[in-house]
mmCIF file of C-alpha atoms in Angstrom:
data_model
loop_
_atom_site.group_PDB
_atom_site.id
_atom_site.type_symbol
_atom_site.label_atom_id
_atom_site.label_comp_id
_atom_site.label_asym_id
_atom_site.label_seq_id
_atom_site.Cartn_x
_atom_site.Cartn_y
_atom_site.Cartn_z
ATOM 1 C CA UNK A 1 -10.342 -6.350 8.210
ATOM 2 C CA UNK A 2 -10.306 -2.948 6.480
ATOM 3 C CA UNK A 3 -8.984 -1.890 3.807
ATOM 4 C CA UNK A 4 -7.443 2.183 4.016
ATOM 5 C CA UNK A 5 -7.309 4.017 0.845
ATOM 6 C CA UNK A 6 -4.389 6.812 1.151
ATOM 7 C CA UNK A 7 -4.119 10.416 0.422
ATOM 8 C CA UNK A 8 -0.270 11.527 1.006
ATOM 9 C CA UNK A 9 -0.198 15.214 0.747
ATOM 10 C CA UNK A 10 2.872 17.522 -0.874
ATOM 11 C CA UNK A 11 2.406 21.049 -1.751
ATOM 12 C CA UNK A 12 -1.349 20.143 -0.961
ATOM 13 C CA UNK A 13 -1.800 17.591 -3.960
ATOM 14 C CA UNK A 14 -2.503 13.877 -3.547
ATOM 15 C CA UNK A 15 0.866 12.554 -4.051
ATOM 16 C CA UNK A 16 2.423 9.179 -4.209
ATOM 17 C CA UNK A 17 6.066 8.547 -3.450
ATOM 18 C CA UNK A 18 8.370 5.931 -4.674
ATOM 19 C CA UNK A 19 10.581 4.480 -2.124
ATOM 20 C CA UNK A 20 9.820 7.073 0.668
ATOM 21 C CA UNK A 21 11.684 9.744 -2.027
ATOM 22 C CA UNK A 22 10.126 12.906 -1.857
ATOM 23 C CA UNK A 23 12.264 13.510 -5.080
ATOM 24 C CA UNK A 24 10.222 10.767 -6.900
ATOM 25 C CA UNK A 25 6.777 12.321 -6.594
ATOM 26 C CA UNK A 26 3.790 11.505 -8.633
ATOM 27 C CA UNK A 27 0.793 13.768 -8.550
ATOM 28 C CA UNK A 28 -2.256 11.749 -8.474
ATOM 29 C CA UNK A 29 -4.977 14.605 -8.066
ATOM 30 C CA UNK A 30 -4.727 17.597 -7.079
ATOM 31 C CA UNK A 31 -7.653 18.090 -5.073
ATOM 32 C CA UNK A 32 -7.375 15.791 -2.247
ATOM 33 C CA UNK A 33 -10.627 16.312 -0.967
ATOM 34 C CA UNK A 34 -12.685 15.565 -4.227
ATOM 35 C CA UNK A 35 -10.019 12.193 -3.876
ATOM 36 C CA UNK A 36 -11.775 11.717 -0.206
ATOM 37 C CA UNK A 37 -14.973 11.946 -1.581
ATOM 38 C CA UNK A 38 -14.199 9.585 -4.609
ATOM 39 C CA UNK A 39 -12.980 7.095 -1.818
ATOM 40 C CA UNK A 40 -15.800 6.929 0.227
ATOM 41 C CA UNK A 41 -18.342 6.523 -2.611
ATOM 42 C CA UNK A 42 -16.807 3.480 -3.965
ATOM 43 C CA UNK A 43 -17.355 2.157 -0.480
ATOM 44 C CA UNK A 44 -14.614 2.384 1.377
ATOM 45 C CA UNK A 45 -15.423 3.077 5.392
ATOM 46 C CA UNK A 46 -11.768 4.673 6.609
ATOM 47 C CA UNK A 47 -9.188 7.042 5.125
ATOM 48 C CA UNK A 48 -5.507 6.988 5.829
ATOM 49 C CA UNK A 49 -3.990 10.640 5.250
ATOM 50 C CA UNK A 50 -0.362 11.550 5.891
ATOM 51 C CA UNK A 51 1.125 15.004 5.571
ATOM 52 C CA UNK A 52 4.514 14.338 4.088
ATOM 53 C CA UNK A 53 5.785 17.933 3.931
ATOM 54 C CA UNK A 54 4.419 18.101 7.852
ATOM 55 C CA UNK A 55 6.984 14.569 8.305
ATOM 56 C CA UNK A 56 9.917 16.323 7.010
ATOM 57 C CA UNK A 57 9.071 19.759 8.832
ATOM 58 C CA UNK A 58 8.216 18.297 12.227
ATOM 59 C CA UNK A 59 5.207 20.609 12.328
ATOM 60 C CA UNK A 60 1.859 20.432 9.786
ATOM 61 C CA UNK A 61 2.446 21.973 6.655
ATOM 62 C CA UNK A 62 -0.668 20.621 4.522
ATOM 63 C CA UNK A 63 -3.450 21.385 7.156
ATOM 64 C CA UNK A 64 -5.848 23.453 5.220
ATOM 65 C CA UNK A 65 -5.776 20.142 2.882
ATOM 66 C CA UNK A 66 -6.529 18.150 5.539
ATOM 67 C CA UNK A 67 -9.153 20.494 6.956
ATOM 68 C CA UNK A 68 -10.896 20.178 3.114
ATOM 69 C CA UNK A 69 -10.540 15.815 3.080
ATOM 70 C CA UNK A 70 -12.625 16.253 6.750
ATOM 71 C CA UNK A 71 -15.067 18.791 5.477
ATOM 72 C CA UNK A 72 -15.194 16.197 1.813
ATOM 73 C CA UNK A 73 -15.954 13.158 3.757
ATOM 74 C CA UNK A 74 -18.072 11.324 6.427
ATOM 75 C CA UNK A 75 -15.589 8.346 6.219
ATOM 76 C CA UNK A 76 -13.480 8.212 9.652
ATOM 77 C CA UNK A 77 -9.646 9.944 9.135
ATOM 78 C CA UNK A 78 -6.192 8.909 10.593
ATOM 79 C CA UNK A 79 -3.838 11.378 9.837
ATOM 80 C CA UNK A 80 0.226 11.373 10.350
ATOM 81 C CA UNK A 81 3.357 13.629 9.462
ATOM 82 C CA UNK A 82 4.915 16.211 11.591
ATOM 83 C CA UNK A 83 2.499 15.486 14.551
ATOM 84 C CA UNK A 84 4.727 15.675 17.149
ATOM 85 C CA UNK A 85 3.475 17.450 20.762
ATOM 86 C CA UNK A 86 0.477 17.193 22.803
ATOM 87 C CA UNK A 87 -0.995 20.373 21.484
ATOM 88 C CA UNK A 88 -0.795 19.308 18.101
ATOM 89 C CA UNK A 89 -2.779 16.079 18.775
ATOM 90 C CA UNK A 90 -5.530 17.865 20.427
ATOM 91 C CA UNK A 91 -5.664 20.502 17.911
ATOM 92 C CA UNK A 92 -5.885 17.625 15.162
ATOM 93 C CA UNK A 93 -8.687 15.882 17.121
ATOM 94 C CA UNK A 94 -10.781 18.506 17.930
ATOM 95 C CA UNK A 95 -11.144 19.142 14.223
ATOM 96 C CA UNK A 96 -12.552 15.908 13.824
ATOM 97 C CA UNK A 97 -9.657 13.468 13.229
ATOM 98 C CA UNK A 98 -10.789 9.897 14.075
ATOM 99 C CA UNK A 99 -7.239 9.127 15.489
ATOM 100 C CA UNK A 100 -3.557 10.889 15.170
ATOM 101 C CA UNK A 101 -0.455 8.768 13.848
ATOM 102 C CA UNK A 102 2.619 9.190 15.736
ATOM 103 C CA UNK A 103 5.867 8.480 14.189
ATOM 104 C CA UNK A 104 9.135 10.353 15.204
ATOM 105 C CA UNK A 105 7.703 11.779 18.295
ATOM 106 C CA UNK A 106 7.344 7.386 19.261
ATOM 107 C CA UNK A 107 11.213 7.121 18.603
ATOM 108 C CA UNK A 108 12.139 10.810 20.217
ATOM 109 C CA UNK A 109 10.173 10.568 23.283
ATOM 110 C CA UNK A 110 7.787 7.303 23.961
ATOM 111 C CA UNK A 111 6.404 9.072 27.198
ATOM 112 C CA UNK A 112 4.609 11.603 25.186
ATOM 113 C CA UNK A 113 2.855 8.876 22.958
ATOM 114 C CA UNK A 114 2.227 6.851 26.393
ATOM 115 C CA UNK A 115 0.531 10.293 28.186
ATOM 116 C CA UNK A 116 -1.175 10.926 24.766
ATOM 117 C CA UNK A 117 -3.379 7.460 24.718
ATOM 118 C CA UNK A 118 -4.006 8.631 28.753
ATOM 119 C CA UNK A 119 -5.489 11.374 27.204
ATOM 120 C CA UNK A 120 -7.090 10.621 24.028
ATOM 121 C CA UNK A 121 -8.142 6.875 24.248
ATOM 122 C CA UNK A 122 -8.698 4.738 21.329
ATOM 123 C CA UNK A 123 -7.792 7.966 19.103
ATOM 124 C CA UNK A 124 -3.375 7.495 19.026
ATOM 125 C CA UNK A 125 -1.586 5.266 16.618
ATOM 126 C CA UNK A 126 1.690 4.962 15.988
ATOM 127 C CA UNK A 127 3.501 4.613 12.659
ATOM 128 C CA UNK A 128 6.638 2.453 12.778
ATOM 129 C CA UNK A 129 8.761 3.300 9.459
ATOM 130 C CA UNK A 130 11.344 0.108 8.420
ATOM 131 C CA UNK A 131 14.444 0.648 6.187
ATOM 132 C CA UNK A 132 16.541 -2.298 6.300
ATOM 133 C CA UNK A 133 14.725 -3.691 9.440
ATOM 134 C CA UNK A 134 15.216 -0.676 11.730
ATOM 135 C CA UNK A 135 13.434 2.252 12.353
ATOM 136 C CA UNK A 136 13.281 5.564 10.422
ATOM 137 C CA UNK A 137 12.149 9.338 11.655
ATOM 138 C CA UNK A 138 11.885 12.846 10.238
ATOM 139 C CA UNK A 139 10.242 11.608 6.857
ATOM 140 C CA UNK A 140 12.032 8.355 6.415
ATOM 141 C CA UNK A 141 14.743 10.546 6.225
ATOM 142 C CA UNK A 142 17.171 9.276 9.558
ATOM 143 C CA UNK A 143 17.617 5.363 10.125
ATOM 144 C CA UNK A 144 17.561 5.145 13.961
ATOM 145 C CA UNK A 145 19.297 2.101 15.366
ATOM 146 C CA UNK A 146 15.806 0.913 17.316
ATOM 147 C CA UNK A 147 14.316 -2.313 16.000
ATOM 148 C CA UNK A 148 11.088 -2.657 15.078
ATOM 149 C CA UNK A 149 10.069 -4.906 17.067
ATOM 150 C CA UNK A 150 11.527 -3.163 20.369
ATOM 151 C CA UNK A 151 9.826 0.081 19.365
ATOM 152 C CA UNK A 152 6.123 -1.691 19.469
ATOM 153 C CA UNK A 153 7.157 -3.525 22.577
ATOM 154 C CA UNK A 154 7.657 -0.266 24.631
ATOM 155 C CA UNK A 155 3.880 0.830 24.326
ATOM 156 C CA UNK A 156 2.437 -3.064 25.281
ATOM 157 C CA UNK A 157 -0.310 -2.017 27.769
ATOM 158 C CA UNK A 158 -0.070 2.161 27.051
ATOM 159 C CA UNK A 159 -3.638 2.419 25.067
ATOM 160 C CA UNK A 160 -2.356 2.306 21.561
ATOM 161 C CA UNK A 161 -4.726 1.816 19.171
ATOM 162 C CA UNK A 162 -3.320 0.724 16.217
ATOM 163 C CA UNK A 163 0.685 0.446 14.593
ATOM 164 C CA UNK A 164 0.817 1.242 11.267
ATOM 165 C CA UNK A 165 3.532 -0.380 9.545
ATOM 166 C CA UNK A 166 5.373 0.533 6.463
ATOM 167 C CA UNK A 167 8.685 -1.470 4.934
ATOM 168 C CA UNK A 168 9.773 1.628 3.196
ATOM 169 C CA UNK A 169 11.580 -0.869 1.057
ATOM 170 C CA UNK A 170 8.860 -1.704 0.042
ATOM 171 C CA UNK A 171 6.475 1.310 -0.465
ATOM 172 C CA UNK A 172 5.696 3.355 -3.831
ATOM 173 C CA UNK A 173 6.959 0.612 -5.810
ATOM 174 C CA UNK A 174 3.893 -2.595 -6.101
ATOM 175 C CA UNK A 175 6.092 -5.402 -4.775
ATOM 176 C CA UNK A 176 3.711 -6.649 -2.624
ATOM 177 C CA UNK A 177 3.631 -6.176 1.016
ATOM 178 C CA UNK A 178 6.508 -7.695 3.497
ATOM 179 C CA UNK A 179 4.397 -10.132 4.852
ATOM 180 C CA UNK A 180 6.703 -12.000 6.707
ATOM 181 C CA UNK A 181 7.971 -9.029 8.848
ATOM 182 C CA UNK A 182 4.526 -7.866 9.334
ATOM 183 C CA UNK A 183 3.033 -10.736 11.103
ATOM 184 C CA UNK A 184 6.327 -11.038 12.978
ATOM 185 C CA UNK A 185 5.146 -7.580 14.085
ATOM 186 C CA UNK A 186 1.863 -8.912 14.915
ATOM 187 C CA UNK A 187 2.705 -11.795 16.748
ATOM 188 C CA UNK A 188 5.501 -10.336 18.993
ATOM 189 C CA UNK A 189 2.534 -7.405 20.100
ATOM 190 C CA UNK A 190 -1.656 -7.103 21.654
ATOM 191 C CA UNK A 191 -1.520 -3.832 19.745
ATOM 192 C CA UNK A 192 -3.415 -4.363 16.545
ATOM 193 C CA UNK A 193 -1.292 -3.718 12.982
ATOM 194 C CA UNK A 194 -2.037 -2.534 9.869
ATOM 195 C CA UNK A 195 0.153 -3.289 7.319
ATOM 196 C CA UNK A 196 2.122 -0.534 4.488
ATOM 197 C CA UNK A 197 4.022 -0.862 1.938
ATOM 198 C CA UNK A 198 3.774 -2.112 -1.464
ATOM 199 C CA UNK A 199 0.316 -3.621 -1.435
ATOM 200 C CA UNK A 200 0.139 -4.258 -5.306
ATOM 201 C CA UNK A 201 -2.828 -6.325 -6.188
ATOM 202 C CA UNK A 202 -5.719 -8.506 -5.229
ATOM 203 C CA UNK A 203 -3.309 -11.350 -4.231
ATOM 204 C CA UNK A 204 -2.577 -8.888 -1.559
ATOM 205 C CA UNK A 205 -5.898 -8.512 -0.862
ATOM 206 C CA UNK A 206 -6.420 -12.320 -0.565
ATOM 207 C CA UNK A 207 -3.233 -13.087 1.685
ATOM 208 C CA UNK A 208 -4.747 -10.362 3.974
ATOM 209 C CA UNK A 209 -7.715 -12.171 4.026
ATOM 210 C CA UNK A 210 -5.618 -15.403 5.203
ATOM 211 C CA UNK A 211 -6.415 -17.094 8.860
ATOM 212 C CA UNK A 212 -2.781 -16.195 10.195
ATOM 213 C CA UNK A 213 -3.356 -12.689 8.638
ATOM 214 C CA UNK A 214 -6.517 -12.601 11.141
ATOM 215 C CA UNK A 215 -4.694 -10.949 13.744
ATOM 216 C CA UNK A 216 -4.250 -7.579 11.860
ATOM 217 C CA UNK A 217 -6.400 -4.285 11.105
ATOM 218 C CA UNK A 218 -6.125 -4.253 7.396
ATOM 219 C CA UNK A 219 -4.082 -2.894 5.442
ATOM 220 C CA UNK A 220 -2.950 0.579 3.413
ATOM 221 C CA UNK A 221 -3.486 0.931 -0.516
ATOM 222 C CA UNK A 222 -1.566 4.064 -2.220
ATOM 223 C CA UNK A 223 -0.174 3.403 -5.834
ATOM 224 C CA UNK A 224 -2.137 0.075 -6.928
ATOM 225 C CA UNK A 225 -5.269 2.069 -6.274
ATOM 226 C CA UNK A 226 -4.120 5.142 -8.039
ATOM 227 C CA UNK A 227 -3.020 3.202 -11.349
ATOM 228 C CA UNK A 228 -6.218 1.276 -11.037
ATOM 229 C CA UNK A 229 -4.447 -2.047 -10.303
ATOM 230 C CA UNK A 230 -6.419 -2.846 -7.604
ATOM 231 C CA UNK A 231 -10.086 -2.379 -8.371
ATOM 232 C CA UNK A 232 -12.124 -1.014 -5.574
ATOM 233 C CA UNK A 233 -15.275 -2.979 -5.994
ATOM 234 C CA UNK A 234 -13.416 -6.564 -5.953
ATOM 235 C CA UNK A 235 -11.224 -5.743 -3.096
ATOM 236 C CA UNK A 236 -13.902 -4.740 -1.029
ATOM 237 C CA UNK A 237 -15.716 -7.283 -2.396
ATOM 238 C CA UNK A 238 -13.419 -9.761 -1.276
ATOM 239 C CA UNK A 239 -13.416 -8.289 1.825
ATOM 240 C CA UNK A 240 -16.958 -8.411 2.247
ATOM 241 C CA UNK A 241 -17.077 -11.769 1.716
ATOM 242 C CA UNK A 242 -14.171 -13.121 4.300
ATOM 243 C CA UNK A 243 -16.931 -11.044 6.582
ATOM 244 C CA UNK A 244 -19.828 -13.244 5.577
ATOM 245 C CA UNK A 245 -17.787 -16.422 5.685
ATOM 246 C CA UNK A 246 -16.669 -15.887 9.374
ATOM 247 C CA UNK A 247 -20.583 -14.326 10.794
#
């Protein structure tokens, strides 16, 4: 189970949004990569980075950010927003992304994200974006009319590594993640999930840590991080511990 500290990039400052609003933008810190570095000295072993201009744009907009978070740390980085052709993901990886998030390009055309895993193994994941229990692209900006569940379904079997779900609903605002439509998620798919979206406090933490949780990746922490709700050395404590319990 891991636990994914997040750096969402605007105008290359760590940002937090409220609600998926790029109108309702708080600025965290504005150097993401001394954030990076924070995050993997108080323990954490992944980083989740999105480039939220580069969702909107359909193209990277933050990447000399991003370039500074992989220079800042040793921890492993997944990276989404406004990845959206083959180039682009083998650009991303050669600079030393641990694996690339696909979101619209999943919706838009599922082949590419199917010939992408037959190219990059173990290093694709797809983001899956939920307004109202159906899908949303370009930045959370269009609702789609694909269910969330049918969108996982189609890559069953295509080398996915990882869905990254987010109840937009949900996200920027601490109400606690949707936990019932996440291991719905989980159970109707192989592909591992990690869950998005409102994750607001060590209860969080602790449901994660639950047996029918088991079946899941972890989990993404933005805000409750940020405003020091969640305190890094008792989640991952916590963390550690389920570990322990089940070696």
């Amino acid at each position: 189970m891991i636990l994914f500290p997040a750096i969402d990039l605007k105008d290359g400052q760590c940002v937090r949004l409220k609600l998926g609003d790029m109108d309702q933008a708080t600025v965290y810190n504005t150097d993401p990569d001394a954030q990076a570095k924070a995050f993997e000295e108080q323990g954490f072993e992944w980083l989740h980075v999105v480039d939220l201009n580069g969702a909107f744009a359909g193209e990277t907009i933050n990447g000399a950010a991003v370039d500074a978070i992989l220079k800042a740390t040793r921890n492993p980085v997944q990276l989404g927003g406004g990845i959206r052709t083959l180039d682009h993901i083998e650009a991303w990886l050669s600079r030393g992304l641990a694996r690339v998030i696909l979101g619209t390009v999943a919706v838009r055309d599922p082949n590419l994200v199917i010939e992408a895993c037959k190219r990059f193994p173990g290093q694709v994941a797809v983001g899956i974006d939920a307004k109202g229990g159906k899908v949303a692209v370009e930045g959370w900006a269009e609702a789609s009319e694909l269910g969330v569940v049918e969108l996982a379904q189609k890559f069953e079997g295509a080398g996915v590594s990882a869905i990254i779900y987010t109840d937009i609903d949900r996200d920027g605002i601490l109400a606690g993640i949707n936990w019932v439509s996440t291991l719905e998620l989980a159970d109707a798919v192989s592909i591992p999930v990690i869950a998005s979206g409102g994750l607001a406090s060590l209860d969080d933490i602790r449901r994660m840590l639950e047996p029918d949780a088991a079946k899941l990746e972890g989990a993404i922490s933005g805000r409750a991080l940020y405003d020091g709700r969640i305190n890094p050395d008792e989640a991952l404590a916590l963390i550690r511990a389920a570990k322990g319990a089940k070696a």
